[in-house]
CSV table of C-alpha atoms in Angstrom, one decimal:
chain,number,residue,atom,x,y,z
A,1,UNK,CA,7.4,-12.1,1.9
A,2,UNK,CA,4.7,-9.8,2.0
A,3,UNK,CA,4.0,-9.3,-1.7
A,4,UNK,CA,0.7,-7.2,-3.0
A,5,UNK,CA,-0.3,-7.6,-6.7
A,6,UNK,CA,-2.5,-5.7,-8.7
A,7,UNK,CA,-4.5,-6.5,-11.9
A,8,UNK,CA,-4.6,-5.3,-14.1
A,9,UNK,CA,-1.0,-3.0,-14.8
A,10,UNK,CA,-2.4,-1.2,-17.5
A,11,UNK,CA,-5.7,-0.4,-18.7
A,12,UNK,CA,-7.1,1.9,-21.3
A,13,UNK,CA,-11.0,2.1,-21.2
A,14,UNK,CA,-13.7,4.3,-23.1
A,15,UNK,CA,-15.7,6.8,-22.2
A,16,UNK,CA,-18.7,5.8,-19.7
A,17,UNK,CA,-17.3,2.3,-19.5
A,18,UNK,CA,-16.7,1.3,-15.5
A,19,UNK,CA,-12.8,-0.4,-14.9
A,20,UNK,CA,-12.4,-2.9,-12.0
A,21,UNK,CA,-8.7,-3.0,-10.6
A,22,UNK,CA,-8.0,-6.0,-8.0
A,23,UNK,CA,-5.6,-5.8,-5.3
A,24,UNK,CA,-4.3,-9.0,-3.6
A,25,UNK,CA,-1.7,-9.7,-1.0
A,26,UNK,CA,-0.2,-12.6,-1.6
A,27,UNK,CA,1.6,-14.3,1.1
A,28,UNK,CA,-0.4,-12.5,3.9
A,29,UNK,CA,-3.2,-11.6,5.6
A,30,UNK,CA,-4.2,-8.0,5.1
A,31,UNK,CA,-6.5,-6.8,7.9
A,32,UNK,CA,-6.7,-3.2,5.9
A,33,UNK,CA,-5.9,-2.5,2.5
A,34,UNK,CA,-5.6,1.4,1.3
A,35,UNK,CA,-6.3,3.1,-2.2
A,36,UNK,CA,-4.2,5.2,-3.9
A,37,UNK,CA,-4.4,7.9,-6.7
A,38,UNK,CA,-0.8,9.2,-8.1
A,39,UNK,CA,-0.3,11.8,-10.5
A,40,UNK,CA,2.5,12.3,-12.5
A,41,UNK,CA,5.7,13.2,-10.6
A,42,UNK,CA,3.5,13.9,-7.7
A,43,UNK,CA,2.6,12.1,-3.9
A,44,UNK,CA,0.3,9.5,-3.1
A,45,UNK,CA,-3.0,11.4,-2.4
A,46,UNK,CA,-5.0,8.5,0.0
A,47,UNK,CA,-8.9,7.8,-1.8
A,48,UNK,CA,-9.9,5.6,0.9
A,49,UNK,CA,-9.2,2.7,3.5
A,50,UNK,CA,-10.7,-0.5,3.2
A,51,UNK,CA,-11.5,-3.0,5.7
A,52,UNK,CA,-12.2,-6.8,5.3
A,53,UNK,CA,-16.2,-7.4,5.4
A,54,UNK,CA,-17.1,-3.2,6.4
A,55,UNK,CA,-17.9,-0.7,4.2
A,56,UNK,CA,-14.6,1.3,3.0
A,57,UNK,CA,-13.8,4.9,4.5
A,58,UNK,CA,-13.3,7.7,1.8
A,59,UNK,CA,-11.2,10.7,2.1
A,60,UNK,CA,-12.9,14.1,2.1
A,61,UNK,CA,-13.6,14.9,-1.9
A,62,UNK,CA,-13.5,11.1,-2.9
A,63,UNK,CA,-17.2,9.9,-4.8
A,64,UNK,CA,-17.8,7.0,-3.2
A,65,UNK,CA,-20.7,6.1,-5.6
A,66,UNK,CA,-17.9,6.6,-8.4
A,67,UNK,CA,-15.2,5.0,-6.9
A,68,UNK,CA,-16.7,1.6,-5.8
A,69,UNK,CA,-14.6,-0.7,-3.0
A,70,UNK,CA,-14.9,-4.1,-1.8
A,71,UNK,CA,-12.9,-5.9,0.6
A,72,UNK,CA,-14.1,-9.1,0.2
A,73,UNK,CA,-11.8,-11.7,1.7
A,74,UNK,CA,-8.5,-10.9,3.9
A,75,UNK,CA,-6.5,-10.9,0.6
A,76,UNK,CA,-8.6,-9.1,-2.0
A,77,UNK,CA,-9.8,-5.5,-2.6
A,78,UNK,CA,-10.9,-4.5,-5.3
A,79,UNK,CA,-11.7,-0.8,-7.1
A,80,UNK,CA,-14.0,-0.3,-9.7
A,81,UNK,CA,-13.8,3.3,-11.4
A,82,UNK,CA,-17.1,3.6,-12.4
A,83,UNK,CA,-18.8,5.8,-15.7
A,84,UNK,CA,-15.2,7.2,-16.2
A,85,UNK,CA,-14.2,10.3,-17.6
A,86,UNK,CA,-10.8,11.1,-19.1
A,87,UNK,CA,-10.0,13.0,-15.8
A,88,UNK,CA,-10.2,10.4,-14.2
A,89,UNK,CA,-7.1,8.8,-16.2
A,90,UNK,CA,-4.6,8.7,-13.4
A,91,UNK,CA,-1.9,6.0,-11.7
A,92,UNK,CA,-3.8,3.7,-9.0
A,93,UNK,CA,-1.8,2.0,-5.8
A,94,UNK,CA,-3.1,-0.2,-3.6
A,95,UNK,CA,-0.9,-1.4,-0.5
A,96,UNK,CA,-2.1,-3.7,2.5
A,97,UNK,CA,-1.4,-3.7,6.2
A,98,UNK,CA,-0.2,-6.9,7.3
A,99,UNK,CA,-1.7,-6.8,11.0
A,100,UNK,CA,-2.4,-4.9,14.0
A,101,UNK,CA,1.2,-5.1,14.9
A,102,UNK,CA,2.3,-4.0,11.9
A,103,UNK,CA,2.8,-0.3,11.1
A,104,UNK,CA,3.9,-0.5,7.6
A,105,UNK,CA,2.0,-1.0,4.1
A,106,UNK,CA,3.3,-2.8,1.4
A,107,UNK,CA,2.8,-1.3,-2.4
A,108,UNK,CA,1.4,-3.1,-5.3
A,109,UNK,CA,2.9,-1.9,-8.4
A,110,UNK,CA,0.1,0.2,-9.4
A,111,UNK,CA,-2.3,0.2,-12.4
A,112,UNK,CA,-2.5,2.6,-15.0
A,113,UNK,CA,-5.5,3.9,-16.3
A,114,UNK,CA,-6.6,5.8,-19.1
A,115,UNK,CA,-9.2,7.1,-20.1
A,116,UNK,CA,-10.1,8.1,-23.7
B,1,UNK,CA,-7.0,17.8,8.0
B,2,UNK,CA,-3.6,16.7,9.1
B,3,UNK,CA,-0.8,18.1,6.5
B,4,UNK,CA,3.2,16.7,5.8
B,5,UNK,CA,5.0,19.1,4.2
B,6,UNK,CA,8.6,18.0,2.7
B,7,UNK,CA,11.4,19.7,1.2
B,8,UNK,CA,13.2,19.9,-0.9
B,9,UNK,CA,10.9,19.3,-4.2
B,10,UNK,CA,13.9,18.5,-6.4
B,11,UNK,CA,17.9,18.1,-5.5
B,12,UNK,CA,20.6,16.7,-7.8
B,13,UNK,CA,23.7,15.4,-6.5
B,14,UNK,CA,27.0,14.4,-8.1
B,15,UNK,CA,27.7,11.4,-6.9
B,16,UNK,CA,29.3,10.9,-3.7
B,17,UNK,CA,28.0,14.3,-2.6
B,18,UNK,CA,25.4,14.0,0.4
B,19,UNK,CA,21.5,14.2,0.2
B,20,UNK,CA,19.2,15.2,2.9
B,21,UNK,CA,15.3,15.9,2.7
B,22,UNK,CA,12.9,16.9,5.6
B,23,UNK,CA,9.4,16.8,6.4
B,24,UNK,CA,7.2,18.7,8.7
B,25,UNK,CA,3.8,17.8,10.0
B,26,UNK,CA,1.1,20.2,11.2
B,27,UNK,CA,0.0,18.2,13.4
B,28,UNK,CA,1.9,15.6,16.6
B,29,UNK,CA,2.0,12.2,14.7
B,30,UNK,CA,2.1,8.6,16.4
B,31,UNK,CA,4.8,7.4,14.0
B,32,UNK,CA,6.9,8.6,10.8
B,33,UNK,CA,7.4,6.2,8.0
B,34,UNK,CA,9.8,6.7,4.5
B,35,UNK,CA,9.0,5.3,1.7
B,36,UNK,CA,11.1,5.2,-1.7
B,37,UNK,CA,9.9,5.1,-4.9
B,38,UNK,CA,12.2,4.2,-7.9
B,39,UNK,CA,11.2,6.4,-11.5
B,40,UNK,CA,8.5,4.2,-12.8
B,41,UNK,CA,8.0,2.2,-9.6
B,42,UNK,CA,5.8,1.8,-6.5
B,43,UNK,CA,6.4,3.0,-3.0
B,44,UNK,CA,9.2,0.4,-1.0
B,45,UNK,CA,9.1,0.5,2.6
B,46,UNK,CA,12.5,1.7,4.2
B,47,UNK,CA,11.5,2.0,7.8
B,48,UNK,CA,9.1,3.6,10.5
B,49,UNK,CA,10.2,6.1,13.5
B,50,UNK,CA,8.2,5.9,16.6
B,51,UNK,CA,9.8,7.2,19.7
B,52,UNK,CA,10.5,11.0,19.7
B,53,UNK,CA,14.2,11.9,19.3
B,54,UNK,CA,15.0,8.5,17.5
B,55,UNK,CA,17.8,8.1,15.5
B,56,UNK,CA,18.0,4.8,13.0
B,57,UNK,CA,20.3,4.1,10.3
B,58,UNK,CA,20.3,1.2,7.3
B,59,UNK,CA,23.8,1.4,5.7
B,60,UNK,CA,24.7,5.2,4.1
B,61,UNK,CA,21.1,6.2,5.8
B,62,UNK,CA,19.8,7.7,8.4
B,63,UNK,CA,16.7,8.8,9.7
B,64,UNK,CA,15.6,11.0,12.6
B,65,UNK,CA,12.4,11.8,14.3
B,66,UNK,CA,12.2,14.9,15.9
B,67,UNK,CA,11.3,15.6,20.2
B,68,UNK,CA,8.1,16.7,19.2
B,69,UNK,CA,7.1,14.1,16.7
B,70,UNK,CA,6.1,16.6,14.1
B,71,UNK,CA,9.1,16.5,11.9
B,72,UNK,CA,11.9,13.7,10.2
B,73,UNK,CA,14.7,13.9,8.2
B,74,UNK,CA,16.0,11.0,5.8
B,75,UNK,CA,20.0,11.9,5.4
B,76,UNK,CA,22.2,9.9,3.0
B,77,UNK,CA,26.0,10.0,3.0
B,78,UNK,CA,27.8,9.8,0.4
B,79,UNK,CA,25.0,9.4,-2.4
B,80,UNK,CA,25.3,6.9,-5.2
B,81,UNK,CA,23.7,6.1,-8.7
B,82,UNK,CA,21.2,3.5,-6.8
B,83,UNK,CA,20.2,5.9,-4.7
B,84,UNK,CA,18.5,7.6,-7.7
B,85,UNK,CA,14.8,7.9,-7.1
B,86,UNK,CA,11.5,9.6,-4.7
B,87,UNK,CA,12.1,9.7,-1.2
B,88,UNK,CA,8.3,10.3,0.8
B,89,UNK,CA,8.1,10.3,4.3
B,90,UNK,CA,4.4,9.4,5.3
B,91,UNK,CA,2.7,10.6,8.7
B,92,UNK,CA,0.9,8.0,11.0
B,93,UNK,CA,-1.5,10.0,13.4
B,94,UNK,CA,-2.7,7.1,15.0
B,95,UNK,CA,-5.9,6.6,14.1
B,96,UNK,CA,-7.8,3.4,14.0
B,97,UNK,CA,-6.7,2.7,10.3
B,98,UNK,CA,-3.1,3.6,11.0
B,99,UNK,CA,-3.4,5.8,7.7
B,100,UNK,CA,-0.4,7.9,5.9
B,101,UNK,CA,-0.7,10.9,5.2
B,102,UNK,CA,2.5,10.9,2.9
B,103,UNK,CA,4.4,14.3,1.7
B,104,UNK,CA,5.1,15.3,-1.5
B,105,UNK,CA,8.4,13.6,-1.7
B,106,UNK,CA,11.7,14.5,-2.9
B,107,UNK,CA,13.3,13.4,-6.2
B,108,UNK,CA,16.8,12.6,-6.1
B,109,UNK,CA,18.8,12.2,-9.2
B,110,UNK,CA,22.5,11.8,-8.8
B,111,UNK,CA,25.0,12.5,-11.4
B,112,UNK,CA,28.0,9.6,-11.8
């Protein structure tokens, strides 16, 4: 149990163009789902915690108008990278929080983007 | 802002040898979680420390959480080739959203 997917696991975008990355869990409710930005052999720096139906809450130094998130439905977050620039090429994790007992978040495997 | 240091960066073991990383927060946390992530993988739960002074092991593992809930230590004994991968310990500081704070992690590679 308690499996998150992401979609899609690799994407390589132009320029300017906007990327959407979903984030489901798939045999659970997740009352908060959290985005993640990885680089290279380094940790998980946290972008910003989403809710189901509120507004999402971004880390200091995060664009919010650049780094769109919507928690639509219990299951489903989503990111969208938007006007992106080759810096923003990077390794993006989303994990989900079962419940308000539950202390730990479960990974999805991540999608790589890159920016050209 | 709350910050978890961990060390050490890097260690390479031969096998069998034992493996220990530790992590320091700069601030009291509510709970400690580890996390390990395989080369080329995404972060697996391994378990969450909550009362100061506990002790928990999983097999060759174990994992402390020090009195003043600022600092944890993952230890494995005798260290095998599966045990090959990113170890992060991630701070809880109780806030509303139960958000990590996760340390830099330490990569283990481990020589057969």
């Amino acid at each position: 149990g308690a499996v998150v997917s992401q979609h899609p696991s690799r994407v390589i975008c132009k320029s300017g163009t906007s990327v959407k990355i979903e984030c489901r869990s798939l045999d659970f409710q997740a009352t908060t789902m959290f985005w993640y930005r990885q680089f290279p052999k380094q940790s998980l720096m946290l972008m910003a915690t989403s809710n189901e139906g509120s507004k999402a809450t971004y880390e200091q130094g995060v664009e919010k108008d650049k780094f769109l998130i919507n928690h639509a439905s219990l299951t489903l977050s989503t990111l969208t990278v938007t006007s992106a620039h080759p810096e923003d090429s990077s390794f993006y994790i989303c994990s989900a929080r079962a419940g308000t007992d539950s202390y730990e978040q479960y990974f999805g495997p991540g999608t790589r983007l890159t920016v050209t | 802002g709350q910050q978890v240091m961990q060390i050490p960066q890097y260690q390479h073991v031969q096998e069998g040898e034992d493996f220990t990383t530790y992590c320091n927060s700069s601030t009291t946390l509510s709970n400690i979680q580890w996390y390990k992530q395989r080369p080329g993988g995404h972060p697996v739960f391994l378990i969450q420390l909550v009362k100061s002074g506990e002790v928990k092991k999983q097999k060759r593992l174990t994992f402390q959480f020090g009195e003043a809930k600022k600092n944890s230590s993952l230890h494995i004994t005798a260290t095998q080739t599966t045990d090959v991968g990113t170890y992060f310990c991630a701070g809880d500081s109780g806030g509303s959203n139960y958000k990590l704070t996760f340390g830099k992690g330490t990569l283990l590679t481990v020589n057969p």
